[in-house]
PDB file of C-alpha atoms in Angstrom:
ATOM      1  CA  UNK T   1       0.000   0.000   0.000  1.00  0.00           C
ATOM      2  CA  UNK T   2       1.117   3.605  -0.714  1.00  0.00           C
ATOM      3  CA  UNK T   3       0.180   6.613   0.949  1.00  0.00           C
ATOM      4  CA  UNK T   4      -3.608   7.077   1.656  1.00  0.00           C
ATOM      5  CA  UNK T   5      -5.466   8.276  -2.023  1.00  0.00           C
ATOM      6  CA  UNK T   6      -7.350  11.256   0.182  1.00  0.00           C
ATOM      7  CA  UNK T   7      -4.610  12.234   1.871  1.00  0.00           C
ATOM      8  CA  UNK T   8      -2.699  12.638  -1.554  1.00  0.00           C
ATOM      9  CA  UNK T   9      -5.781  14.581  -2.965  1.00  0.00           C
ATOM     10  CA  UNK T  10      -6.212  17.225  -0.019  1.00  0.00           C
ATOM     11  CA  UNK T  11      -2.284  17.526   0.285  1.00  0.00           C
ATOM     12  CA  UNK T  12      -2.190  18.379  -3.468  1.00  0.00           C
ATOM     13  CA  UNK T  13      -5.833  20.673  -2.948  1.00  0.00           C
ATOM     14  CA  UNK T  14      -3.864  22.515  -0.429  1.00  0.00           C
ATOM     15  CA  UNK T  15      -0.316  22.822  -2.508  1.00  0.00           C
ATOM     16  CA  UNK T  16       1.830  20.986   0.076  1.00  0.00           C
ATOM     17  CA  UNK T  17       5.362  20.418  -0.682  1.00  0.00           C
ATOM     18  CA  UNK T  18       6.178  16.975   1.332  1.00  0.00           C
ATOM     19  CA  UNK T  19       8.569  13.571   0.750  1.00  0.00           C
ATOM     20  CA  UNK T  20       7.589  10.235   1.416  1.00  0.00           C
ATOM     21  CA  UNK T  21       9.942   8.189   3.279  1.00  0.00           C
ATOM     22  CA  UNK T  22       9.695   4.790   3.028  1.00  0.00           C
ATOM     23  CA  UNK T  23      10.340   2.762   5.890  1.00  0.00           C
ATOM     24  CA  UNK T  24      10.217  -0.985   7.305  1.00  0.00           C
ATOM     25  CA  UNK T  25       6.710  -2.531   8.746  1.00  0.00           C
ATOM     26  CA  UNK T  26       5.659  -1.247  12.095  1.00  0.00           C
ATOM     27  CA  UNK T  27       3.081  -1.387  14.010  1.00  0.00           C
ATOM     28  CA  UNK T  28       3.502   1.558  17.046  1.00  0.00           C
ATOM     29  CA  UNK T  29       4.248   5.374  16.554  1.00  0.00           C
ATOM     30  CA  UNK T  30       7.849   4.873  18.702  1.00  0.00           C
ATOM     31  CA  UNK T  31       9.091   1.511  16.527  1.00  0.00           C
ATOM     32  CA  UNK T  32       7.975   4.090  13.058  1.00  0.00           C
ATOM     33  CA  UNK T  33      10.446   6.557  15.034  1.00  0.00           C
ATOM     34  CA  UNK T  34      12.735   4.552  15.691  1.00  0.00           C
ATOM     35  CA  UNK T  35      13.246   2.422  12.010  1.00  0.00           C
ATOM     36  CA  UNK T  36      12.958   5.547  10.301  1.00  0.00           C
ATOM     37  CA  UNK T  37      15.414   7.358  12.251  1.00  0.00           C
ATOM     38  CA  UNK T  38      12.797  10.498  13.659  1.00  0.00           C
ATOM     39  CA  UNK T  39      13.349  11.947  16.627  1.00  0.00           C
ATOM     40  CA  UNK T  40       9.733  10.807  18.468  1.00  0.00           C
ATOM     41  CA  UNK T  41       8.744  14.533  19.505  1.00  0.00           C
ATOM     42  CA  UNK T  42       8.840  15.718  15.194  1.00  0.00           C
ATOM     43  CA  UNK T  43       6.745  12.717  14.483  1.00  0.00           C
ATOM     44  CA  UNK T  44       2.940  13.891  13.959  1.00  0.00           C
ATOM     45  CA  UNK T  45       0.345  11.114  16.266  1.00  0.00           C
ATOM     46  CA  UNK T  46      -3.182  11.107  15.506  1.00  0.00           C
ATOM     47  CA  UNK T  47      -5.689   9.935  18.325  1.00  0.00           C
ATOM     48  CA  UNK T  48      -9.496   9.667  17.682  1.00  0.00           C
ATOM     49  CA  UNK T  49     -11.638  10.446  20.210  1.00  0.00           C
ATOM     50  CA  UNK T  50     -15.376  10.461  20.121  1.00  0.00           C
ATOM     51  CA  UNK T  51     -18.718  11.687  22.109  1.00  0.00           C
ATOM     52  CA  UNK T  52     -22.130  12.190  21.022  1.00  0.00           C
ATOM     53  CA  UNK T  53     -20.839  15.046  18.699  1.00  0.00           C
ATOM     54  CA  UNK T  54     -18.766  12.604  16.708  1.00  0.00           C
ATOM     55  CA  UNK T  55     -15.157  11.917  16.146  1.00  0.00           C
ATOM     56  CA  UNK T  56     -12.395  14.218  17.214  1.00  0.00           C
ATOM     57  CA  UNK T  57      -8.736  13.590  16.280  1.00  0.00           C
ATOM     58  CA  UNK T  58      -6.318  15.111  18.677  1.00  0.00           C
ATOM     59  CA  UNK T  59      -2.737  15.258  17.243  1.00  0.00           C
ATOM     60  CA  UNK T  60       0.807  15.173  19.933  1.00  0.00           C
ATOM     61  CA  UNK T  61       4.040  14.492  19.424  1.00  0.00           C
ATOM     62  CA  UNK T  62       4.725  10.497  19.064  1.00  0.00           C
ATOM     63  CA  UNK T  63       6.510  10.637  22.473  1.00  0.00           C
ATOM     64  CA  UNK T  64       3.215  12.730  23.776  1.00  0.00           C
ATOM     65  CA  UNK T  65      -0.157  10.779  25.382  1.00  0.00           C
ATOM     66  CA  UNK T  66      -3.308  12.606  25.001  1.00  0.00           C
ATOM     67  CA  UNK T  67      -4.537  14.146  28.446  1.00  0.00           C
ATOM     68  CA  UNK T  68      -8.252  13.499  27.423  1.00  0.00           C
ATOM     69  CA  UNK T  69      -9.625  15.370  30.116  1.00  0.00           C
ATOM     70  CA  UNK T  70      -7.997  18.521  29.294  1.00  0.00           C
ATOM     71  CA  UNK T  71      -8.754  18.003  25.861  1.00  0.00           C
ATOM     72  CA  UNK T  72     -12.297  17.720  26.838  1.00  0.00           C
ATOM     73  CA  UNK T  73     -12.042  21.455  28.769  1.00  0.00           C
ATOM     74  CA  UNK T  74     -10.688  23.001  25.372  1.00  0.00           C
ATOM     75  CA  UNK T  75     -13.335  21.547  23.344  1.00  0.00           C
ATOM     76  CA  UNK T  76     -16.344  21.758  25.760  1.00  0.00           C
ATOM     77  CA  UNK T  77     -16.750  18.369  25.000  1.00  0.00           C
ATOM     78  CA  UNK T  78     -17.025  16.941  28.403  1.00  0.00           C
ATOM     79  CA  UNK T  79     -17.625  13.201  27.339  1.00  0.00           C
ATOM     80  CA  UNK T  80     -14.871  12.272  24.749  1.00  0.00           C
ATOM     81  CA  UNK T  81     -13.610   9.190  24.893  1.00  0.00           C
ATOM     82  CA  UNK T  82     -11.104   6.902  23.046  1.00  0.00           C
ATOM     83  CA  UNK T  83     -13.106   5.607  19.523  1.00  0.00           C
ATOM     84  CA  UNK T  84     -12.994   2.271  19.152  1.00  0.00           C
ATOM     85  CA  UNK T  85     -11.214   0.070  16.453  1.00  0.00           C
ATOM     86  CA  UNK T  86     -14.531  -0.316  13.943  1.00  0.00           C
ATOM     87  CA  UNK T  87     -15.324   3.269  13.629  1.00  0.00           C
ATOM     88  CA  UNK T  88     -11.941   4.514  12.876  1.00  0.00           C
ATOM     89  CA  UNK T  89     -11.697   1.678  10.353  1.00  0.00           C
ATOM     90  CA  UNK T  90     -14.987   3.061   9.152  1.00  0.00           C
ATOM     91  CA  UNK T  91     -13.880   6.789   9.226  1.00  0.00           C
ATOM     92  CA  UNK T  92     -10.392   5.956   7.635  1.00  0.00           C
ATOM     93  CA  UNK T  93     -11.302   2.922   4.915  1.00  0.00           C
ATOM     94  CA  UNK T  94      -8.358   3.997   2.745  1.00  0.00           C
ATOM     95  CA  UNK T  95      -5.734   3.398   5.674  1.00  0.00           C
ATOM     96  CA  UNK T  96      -4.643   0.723   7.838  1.00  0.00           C
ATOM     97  CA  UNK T  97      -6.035   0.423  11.288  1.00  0.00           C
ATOM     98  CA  UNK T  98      -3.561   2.103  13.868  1.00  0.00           C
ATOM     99  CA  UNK T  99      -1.938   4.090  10.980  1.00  0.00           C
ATOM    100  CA  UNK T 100      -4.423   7.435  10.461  1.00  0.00           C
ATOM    101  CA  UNK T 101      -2.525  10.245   9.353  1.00  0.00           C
ATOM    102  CA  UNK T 102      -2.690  13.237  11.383  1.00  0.00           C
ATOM    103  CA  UNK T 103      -4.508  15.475   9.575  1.00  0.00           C
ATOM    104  CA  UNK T 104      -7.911  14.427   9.784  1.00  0.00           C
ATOM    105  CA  UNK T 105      -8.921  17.771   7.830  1.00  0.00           C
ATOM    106  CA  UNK T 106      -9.384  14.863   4.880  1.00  0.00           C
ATOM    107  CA  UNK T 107     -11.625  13.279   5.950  1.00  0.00           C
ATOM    108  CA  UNK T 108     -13.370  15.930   6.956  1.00  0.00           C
ATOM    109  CA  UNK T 109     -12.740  15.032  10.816  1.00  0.00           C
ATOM    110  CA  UNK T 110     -12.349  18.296  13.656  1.00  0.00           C
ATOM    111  CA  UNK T 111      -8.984  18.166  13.969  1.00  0.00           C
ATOM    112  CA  UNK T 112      -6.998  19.570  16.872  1.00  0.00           C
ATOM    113  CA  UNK T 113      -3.324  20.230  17.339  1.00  0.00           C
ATOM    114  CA  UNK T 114      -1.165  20.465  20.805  1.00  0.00           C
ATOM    115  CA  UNK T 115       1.256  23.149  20.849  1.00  0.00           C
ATOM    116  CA  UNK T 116       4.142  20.720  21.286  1.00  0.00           C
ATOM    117  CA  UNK T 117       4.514  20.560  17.467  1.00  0.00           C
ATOM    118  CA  UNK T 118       4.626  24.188  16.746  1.00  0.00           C
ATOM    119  CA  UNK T 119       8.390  24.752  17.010  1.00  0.00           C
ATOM    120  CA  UNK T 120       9.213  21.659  15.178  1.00  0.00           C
ATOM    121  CA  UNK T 121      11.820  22.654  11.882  1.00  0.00           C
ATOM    122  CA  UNK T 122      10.366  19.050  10.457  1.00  0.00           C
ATOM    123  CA  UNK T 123       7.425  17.091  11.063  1.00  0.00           C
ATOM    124  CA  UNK T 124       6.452  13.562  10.229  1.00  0.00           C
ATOM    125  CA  UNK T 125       3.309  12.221   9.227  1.00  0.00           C
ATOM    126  CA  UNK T 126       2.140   8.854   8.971  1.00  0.00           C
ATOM    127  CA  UNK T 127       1.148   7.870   5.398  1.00  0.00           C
ATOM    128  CA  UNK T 128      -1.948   5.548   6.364  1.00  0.00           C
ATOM    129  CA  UNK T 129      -0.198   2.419   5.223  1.00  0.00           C
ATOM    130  CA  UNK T 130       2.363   1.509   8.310  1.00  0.00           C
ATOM    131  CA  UNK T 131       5.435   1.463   5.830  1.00  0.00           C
ATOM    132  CA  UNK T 132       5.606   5.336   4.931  1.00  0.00           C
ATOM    133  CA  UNK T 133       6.173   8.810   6.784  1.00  0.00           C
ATOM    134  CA  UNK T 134       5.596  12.179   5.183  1.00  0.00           C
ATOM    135  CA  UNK T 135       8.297  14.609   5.618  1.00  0.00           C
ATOM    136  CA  UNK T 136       7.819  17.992   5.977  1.00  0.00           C
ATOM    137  CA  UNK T 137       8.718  21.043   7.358  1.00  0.00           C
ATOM    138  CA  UNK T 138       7.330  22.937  10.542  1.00  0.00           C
ATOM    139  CA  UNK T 139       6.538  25.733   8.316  1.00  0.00           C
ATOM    140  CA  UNK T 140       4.304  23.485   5.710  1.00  0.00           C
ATOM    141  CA  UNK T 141       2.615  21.626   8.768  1.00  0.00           C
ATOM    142  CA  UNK T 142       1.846  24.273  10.459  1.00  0.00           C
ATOM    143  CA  UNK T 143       0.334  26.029   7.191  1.00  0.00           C
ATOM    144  CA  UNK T 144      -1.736  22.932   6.862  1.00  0.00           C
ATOM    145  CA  UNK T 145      -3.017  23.243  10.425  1.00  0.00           C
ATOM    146  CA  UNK T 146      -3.800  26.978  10.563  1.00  0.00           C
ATOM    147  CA  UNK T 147      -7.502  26.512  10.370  1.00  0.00           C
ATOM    148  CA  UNK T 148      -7.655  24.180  13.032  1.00  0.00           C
ATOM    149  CA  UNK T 149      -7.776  24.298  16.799  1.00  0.00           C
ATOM    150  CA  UNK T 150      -4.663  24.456  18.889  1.00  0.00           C
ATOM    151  CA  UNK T 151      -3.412  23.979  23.019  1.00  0.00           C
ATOM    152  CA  UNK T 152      -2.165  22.723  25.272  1.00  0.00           C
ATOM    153  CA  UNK T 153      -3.456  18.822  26.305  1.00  0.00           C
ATOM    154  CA  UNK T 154      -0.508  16.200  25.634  1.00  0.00           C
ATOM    155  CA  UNK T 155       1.780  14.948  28.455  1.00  0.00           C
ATOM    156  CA  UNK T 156       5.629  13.830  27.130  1.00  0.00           C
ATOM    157  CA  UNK T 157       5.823  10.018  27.675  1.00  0.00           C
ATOM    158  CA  UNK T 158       9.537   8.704  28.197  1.00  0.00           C
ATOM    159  CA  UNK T 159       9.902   5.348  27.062  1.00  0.00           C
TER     160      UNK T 159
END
């Protein structure tokens, strides 16, 4: 599998300028760090959340967790929880389960971003297929995540 086709079409909609990096199989946002030699705090995580409202993707650093109860007091959401398996598969049909890409903008998902990525000179993006990153820089990302929501609601993880 290759990148995700919707994430190719709303990356070329929006005029982004990105590489793809191949890498070996993984299945967990630190192995993808480590194989492909990215330091875990550049690499782009997506987490889907969900509430009565619908899905919510929340995007930290790979070395980051989602604090879900903060994220709930930016939002006013005060009853997200993880989404389970099915409906991301369901939301996402043109990636592999556990590898969304992290900007849900194409699928048409709220996204929001922690501040922890801002100062990043590159970021990485998973491609939706476990075997490829998107590379590119802080500047691009954070041009592709201007319209959406931003704080503060990740804690660093050390593994």
């Amino acid at each position: 599998m290759s990148i995700s086709p919707r994430l190719a079409r709303y990356l070329a909609q929006c005029g982004a300028r990105y590489d793809v990096c191949p890498h070996p199989r993984t299945s967990t946002s630190a192995q993808t760090a480590r194989v492909a030699h990215v330091p875990e705090h550049q690499l782009a995580k997506s987490v889907i959340l969900e509430d009565d409202h619908g899905c919510v993707m929340a995007v930290v650093p790979g070395d980051a967790r989602v604090r879900v109860g903060e994220l709930s007091r930016l939002l006013g959401r005060p009853f997200l929880h993880l989404a389970d398996e099915p409906r991301i598969a369901d939301l996402f049909d043109d990636c592999r389960p556990g590898a969304v890409p992290a900007l849900g903008m194409a699928w048409g998902v709220e996204t929001v971003v922690d501040d922890d990525l801002d100062e990043n000179g590159e970021v990485y993006v998973e491609g939706g297929d476990h075997e490829s990153l998107l590379r590119m820089s802080g500047d691009q990302f954070n041009a592709l995540m201007r319209g959406v929501r931003h704080g503060h609601f990740c804690r660093r993880v050390v593994h």
